[in-house]
Amino acid sequence: MKFFHEVRGCSLAVDIVARELGVPLELIWVDVPRKLLPDGSDYYKVNPKGQVPALELPNGEYLTEGAIIMQYLADQRPESDLCAAPGSLRRYRIMEWMSFIASDLHKGGFMPLFKKTTPDDYRPLARQLVVSRMKLLDEHLADRDYLTGPVFTIADAHCYAIAMWTHYHDIDLAPWPNLSAYLERIGQRASVQAAKAAERVEAKRQGYEGKV
């Protein structure tokens, strides 16, 4: 399956999940600001929203939204622990965190810091919103290894991809030792190291400036 990806994007979480599951994906790196594919064609023809990630399914259709793609991939390997069985409370707990990460942490937290159009006087407020969410995560992780207990799930892949954006905005994780240990623990996973290595190769090819 073709997977439409971006350097430093939230799509990293999907790549991590696919590698955890052993689901091979063909990575297609998108120039999201210009909405272009590597061959120069229009990315809007893949995803009219113009955002990553997007996954080309075996039937030729496209599935979008990272949280949904991760659920889809995990459901292709129901024997894995990455997402609990439909109807179980544990699955709803995973979905609860997926929703929080997508809305409060990603869109409501970090995105104003990335957008060039964010007014300068709002940036300190946006940064404070991120800090409050980091504090919440740190407190939640005080007595557990992962968001929903002792097992790594798609929610943790999602959280890792977004929380690591603290590095791009020079937000020091030192005040949150539980969160720092959590991110370090996830970063040691083979799936994460492989996904990050692929990202670094593409970043070098693009002449990407900044941290990756």
mmCIF file of C-alpha atoms in Angstrom:
data_model
loop_
_atom_site.group_PDB
_atom_site.id
_atom_site.type_symbol
_atom_site.label_atom_id
_atom_site.label_comp_id
_atom_site.label_asym_id
_atom_site.label_seq_id
_atom_site.Cartn_x
_atom_site.Cartn_y
_atom_site.Cartn_z
ATOM 1 C CA MET A 1 0.000 0.000 0.000
ATOM 2 C CA LYS A 2 1.163 3.522 -0.759
ATOM 3 C CA PHE A 3 1.468 5.791 2.253
ATOM 4 C CA PHE A 4 1.608 9.553 1.810
ATOM 5 C CA HIS A 5 3.970 10.956 4.403
ATOM 6 C CA GLU A 6 5.710 14.216 5.384
ATOM 7 C CA VAL A 7 8.992 15.023 7.117
ATOM 8 C CA ARG A 8 8.275 16.132 10.707
ATOM 9 C CA GLY A 9 4.610 15.300 10.171
ATOM 10 C CA CYS A 10 2.057 13.597 12.381
ATOM 11 C CA SER A 11 2.151 10.874 9.727
ATOM 12 C CA LEU A 12 5.216 9.514 11.538
ATOM 13 C CA ALA A 13 2.819 7.771 13.938
ATOM 14 C CA VAL A 14 1.270 5.750 11.119
ATOM 15 C CA ASP A 15 4.671 4.653 9.844
ATOM 16 C CA ILE A 16 5.583 3.513 13.370
ATOM 17 C CA VAL A 17 2.352 1.521 13.690
ATOM 18 C CA ALA A 18 2.825 -0.148 10.298
ATOM 19 C CA ARG A 19 6.359 -1.193 11.253
ATOM 20 C CA GLU A 20 5.131 -2.534 14.603
ATOM 21 C CA LEU A 21 2.589 -4.658 12.753
ATOM 22 C CA GLY A 22 4.902 -5.746 9.963
ATOM 23 C CA VAL A 23 2.641 -4.151 7.345
ATOM 24 C CA PRO A 24 4.819 -2.994 4.429
ATOM 25 C CA LEU A 25 4.102 0.499 3.138
ATOM 26 C CA GLU A 26 5.529 2.298 0.128
ATOM 27 C CA LEU A 27 6.413 5.744 1.460
ATOM 28 C CA ILE A 28 5.441 8.642 -0.791
ATOM 29 C CA TRP A 29 6.875 11.898 0.554
ATOM 30 C CA VAL A 30 4.579 14.873 0.025
ATOM 31 C CA ASP A 31 5.552 18.518 -0.295
ATOM 32 C CA VAL A 32 2.601 19.595 1.837
ATOM 33 C CA PRO A 33 3.092 23.398 1.623
ATOM 34 C CA ARG A 34 2.983 23.199 -2.193
ATOM 35 C CA LYS A 35 0.602 20.186 -2.289
ATOM 36 C CA LEU A 36 2.912 18.320 -4.642
ATOM 37 C CA LEU A 37 3.915 14.679 -5.008
ATOM 38 C CA PRO A 38 7.525 13.694 -5.839
ATOM 39 C CA ASP A 39 6.687 13.507 -9.554
ATOM 40 C CA GLY A 40 5.286 17.053 -9.477
ATOM 41 C CA SER A 41 1.650 16.002 -9.646
ATOM 42 C CA ASP A 42 -1.169 17.483 -7.598
ATOM 43 C CA TYR A 43 -1.544 15.964 -4.119
ATOM 44 C CA TYR A 44 -5.105 17.275 -3.918
ATOM 45 C CA LYS A 45 -6.029 14.467 -6.325
ATOM 46 C CA VAL A 46 -5.041 12.010 -3.586
ATOM 47 C CA ASN A 47 -6.452 13.917 -0.630
ATOM 48 C CA PRO A 48 -8.736 16.909 -1.322
ATOM 49 C CA LYS A 49 -7.989 18.103 2.230
ATOM 50 C CA GLY A 50 -4.376 18.600 1.197
ATOM 51 C CA GLN A 51 -3.041 17.082 4.405
ATOM 52 C CA VAL A 52 -1.069 13.986 5.345
ATOM 53 C CA PRO A 53 -1.365 11.188 6.101
ATOM 54 C CA ALA A 54 -3.239 9.333 3.409
ATOM 55 C CA LEU A 55 -3.192 5.613 2.677
ATOM 56 C CA GLU A 56 -3.979 4.028 -0.666
ATOM 57 C CA LEU A 57 -5.998 0.894 0.076
ATOM 58 C CA PRO A 58 -5.750 -2.348 -1.904
ATOM 59 C CA ASN A 59 -9.003 -1.485 -3.735
ATOM 60 C CA GLY A 60 -7.571 1.849 -4.913
ATOM 61 C CA GLU A 61 -9.518 4.030 -2.506
ATOM 62 C CA TYR A 62 -7.780 6.448 -0.143
ATOM 63 C CA LEU A 63 -8.145 6.539 3.617
ATOM 64 C CA THR A 64 -7.227 9.738 5.443
ATOM 65 C CA GLU A 65 -6.852 10.996 9.044
ATOM 66 C CA GLY A 66 -4.009 9.452 11.021
ATOM 67 C CA ALA A 67 -6.107 8.194 13.933
ATOM 68 C CA ILE A 68 -8.365 6.290 11.546
ATOM 69 C CA ILE A 69 -5.521 4.895 9.445
ATOM 70 C CA MET A 70 -3.832 3.572 12.577
ATOM 71 C CA GLN A 71 -7.048 1.841 13.668
ATOM 72 C CA TYR A 72 -7.441 0.366 10.192
ATOM 73 C CA LEU A 73 -3.899 -1.015 10.163
ATOM 74 C CA ALA A 74 -4.183 -2.446 13.682
ATOM 75 C CA ASP A 75 -7.446 -4.140 12.754
ATOM 76 C CA GLN A 76 -5.636 -5.924 9.910
ATOM 77 C CA ARG A 77 -3.640 -7.683 12.649
ATOM 78 C CA PRO A 78 -6.282 -8.353 15.320
ATOM 79 C CA GLU A 79 -3.893 -10.657 17.168
ATOM 80 C CA SER A 80 -1.626 -7.702 17.979
ATOM 81 C CA ASP A 81 -1.906 -5.619 21.144
ATOM 82 C CA LEU A 82 -1.777 -2.295 19.322
ATOM 83 C CA CYS A 83 -5.531 -1.769 19.466
ATOM 84 C CA ALA A 84 -8.010 -3.665 21.609
ATOM 85 C CA ALA A 85 -11.010 -5.570 20.285
ATOM 86 C CA PRO A 86 -14.055 -3.578 19.115
ATOM 87 C CA GLY A 87 -16.600 -3.164 21.886
ATOM 88 C CA SER A 88 -14.088 -3.542 24.704
ATOM 89 C CA LEU A 89 -13.600 -0.781 27.258
ATOM 90 C CA ARG A 90 -9.861 -0.903 26.599
ATOM 91 C CA ARG A 91 -10.468 0.037 22.966
ATOM 92 C CA TYR A 92 -12.533 3.028 24.043
ATOM 93 C CA ARG A 93 -9.730 4.101 26.372
ATOM 94 C CA ILE A 94 -7.324 3.965 23.430
ATOM 95 C CA MET A 95 -9.772 5.974 21.310
ATOM 96 C CA GLU A 96 -10.179 8.455 24.149
ATOM 97 C CA TRP A 97 -6.461 9.177 24.038
ATOM 98 C CA MET A 98 -6.402 9.224 20.236
ATOM 99 C CA SER A 99 -9.079 11.918 20.277
ATOM 100 C CA PHE A 100 -7.250 13.981 22.898
ATOM 101 C CA ILE A 101 -3.953 13.794 21.028
ATOM 102 C CA ALA A 102 -5.531 14.773 17.702
ATOM 103 C CA SER A 103 -7.592 17.655 19.054
ATOM 104 C CA ASP A 104 -5.992 19.078 22.213
ATOM 105 C CA LEU A 105 -2.346 18.195 21.651
ATOM 106 C CA HIS A 106 -2.017 18.432 17.866
ATOM 107 C CA LYS A 107 -4.560 20.903 16.484
ATOM 108 C CA GLY A 108 -5.256 22.891 19.629
ATOM 109 C CA GLY A 109 -1.730 22.729 21.012
ATOM 110 C CA PHE A 110 1.136 22.640 18.542
ATOM 111 C CA MET A 111 -0.406 23.774 15.262
ATOM 112 C CA PRO A 112 -0.597 27.490 16.163
ATOM 113 C CA LEU A 113 3.150 27.338 16.861
ATOM 114 C CA PHE A 114 3.832 25.890 13.409
ATOM 115 C CA LYS A 115 1.607 28.257 11.444
ATOM 116 C CA LYS A 116 3.289 31.379 10.104
ATOM 117 C CA THR A 117 -0.077 33.153 10.171
ATOM 118 C CA THR A 118 -0.452 32.843 13.958
ATOM 119 C CA PRO A 119 -0.324 36.376 15.436
ATOM 120 C CA ASP A 120 2.805 37.054 17.457
ATOM 121 C CA ASP A 121 0.820 38.047 20.519
ATOM 122 C CA TYR A 122 -0.951 34.674 20.508
ATOM 123 C CA ARG A 123 2.197 32.534 20.363
ATOM 124 C CA PRO A 124 2.963 32.744 24.119
ATOM 125 C CA LEU A 125 -0.607 31.609 24.844
ATOM 126 C CA ALA A 126 -0.297 28.713 22.395
ATOM 127 C CA ARG A 127 2.980 27.720 23.988
ATOM 128 C CA GLN A 128 1.354 27.762 27.422
ATOM 129 C CA LEU A 129 -1.399 25.472 26.128
ATOM 130 C CA VAL A 130 1.267 22.981 25.039
ATOM 131 C CA VAL A 131 2.965 23.212 28.435
ATOM 132 C CA SER A 132 -0.328 22.481 30.220
ATOM 133 C CA ARG A 133 -0.837 19.388 28.085
ATOM 134 C CA MET A 134 2.714 18.187 28.737
ATOM 135 C CA LYS A 135 2.032 18.544 32.448
ATOM 136 C CA LEU A 136 -1.165 16.513 32.139
ATOM 137 C CA LEU A 137 0.665 13.733 30.296
ATOM 138 C CA ASP A 138 3.476 13.713 32.843
ATOM 139 C CA GLU A 139 1.012 13.318 35.719
ATOM 140 C CA HIS A 140 -0.876 10.555 33.910
ATOM 141 C CA LEU A 141 2.352 8.631 33.254
ATOM 142 C CA ALA A 142 3.468 8.729 36.898
ATOM 143 C CA ASP A 143 2.274 5.171 37.549
ATOM 144 C CA ARG A 144 2.157 3.531 34.109
ATOM 145 C CA ASP A 145 4.556 2.768 31.273
ATOM 146 C CA TYR A 146 2.134 3.666 28.486
ATOM 147 C CA LEU A 147 -1.020 5.725 28.139
ATOM 148 C CA THR A 148 -3.466 2.885 28.736
ATOM 149 C CA GLY A 149 -1.332 0.647 30.955
ATOM 150 C CA PRO A 150 1.642 -1.692 30.516
ATOM 151 C CA VAL A 151 1.241 -2.271 26.745
ATOM 152 C CA PHE A 152 2.295 -0.023 23.830
ATOM 153 C CA THR A 153 -0.677 0.864 21.600
ATOM 154 C CA ILE A 154 -1.515 3.049 18.626
ATOM 155 C CA ALA A 155 -2.254 5.831 21.126
ATOM 156 C CA ASP A 156 1.385 5.781 22.221
ATOM 157 C CA ALA A 157 2.645 5.938 18.633
ATOM 158 C CA HIS A 158 0.338 8.900 18.093
ATOM 159 C CA CYS A 159 1.403 10.628 21.301
ATOM 160 C CA TYR A 160 5.106 10.122 20.572
ATOM 161 C CA ALA A 161 4.885 11.666 17.104
ATOM 162 C CA ILE A 162 3.170 14.786 18.423
ATOM 163 C CA ALA A 163 4.936 15.207 21.783
ATOM 164 C CA MET A 164 8.312 15.058 20.046
ATOM 165 C CA TRP A 165 7.427 18.373 18.421
ATOM 166 C CA THR A 166 8.588 19.932 21.691
ATOM 167 C CA HIS A 167 12.104 19.610 20.260
ATOM 168 C CA TYR A 168 11.211 21.700 17.212
ATOM 169 C CA HIS A 169 9.927 24.502 19.434
ATOM 170 C CA ASP A 170 12.680 24.295 22.060
ATOM 171 C CA ILE A 171 10.308 23.281 24.837
ATOM 172 C CA ASP A 172 12.438 21.712 27.564
ATOM 173 C CA LEU A 173 11.043 18.397 28.837
ATOM 174 C CA ALA A 174 13.087 18.521 32.049
ATOM 175 C CA PRO A 175 10.099 19.636 34.190
ATOM 176 C CA TRP A 176 8.261 16.428 33.204
ATOM 177 C CA PRO A 177 10.458 13.423 34.063
ATOM 178 C CA ASN A 178 7.699 10.848 33.580
ATOM 179 C CA LEU A 179 6.941 12.139 30.104
ATOM 180 C CA SER A 180 10.649 12.336 29.280
ATOM 181 C CA ALA A 181 11.174 8.709 30.311
ATOM 182 C CA TYR A 182 8.088 7.664 28.334
ATOM 183 C CA LEU A 183 9.335 9.305 25.128
ATOM 184 C CA GLU A 184 12.800 7.848 25.631
ATOM 185 C CA ARG A 185 11.279 4.395 26.148
ATOM 186 C CA ILE A 186 9.238 4.635 22.964
ATOM 187 C CA GLY A 187 12.188 6.044 21.055
ATOM 188 C CA GLN A 188 14.138 2.840 21.720
ATOM 189 C CA ARG A 189 11.592 0.686 19.882
ATOM 190 C CA ALA A 190 12.868 -0.785 16.621
ATOM 191 C CA SER A 191 9.795 0.483 14.767
ATOM 192 C CA VAL A 192 10.433 4.040 15.898
ATOM 193 C CA GLN A 193 14.124 3.956 15.080
ATOM 194 C CA ALA A 194 13.384 2.611 11.587
ATOM 195 C CA ALA A 195 10.659 5.201 10.947
ATOM 196 C CA LYS A 196 12.906 8.015 12.141
ATOM 197 C CA ALA A 197 15.790 6.740 10.015
ATOM 198 C CA ALA A 198 13.574 6.821 6.913
ATOM 199 C CA GLU A 199 12.515 10.356 7.828
ATOM 200 C CA ARG A 200 16.128 11.504 8.196
ATOM 201 C CA VAL A 201 17.048 10.075 4.788
ATOM 202 C CA GLU A 202 14.204 11.991 3.174
ATOM 203 C CA ALA A 203 15.027 15.148 5.118
ATOM 204 C CA LYS A 204 18.611 14.977 3.837
ATOM 205 C CA ARG A 205 17.396 14.418 0.280
ATOM 206 C CA GLN A 206 15.188 17.493 0.552
ATOM 207 C CA GLY A 207 17.931 19.593 2.127
ATOM 208 C CA TYR A 208 15.657 20.023 5.108
ATOM 209 C CA GLU A 209 16.793 22.608 7.629
ATOM 210 C CA GLY A 210 16.254 22.223 11.350
ATOM 211 C CA LYS A 211 15.847 19.265 13.689
ATOM 212 C CA VAL A 212 14.539 15.921 12.440
#
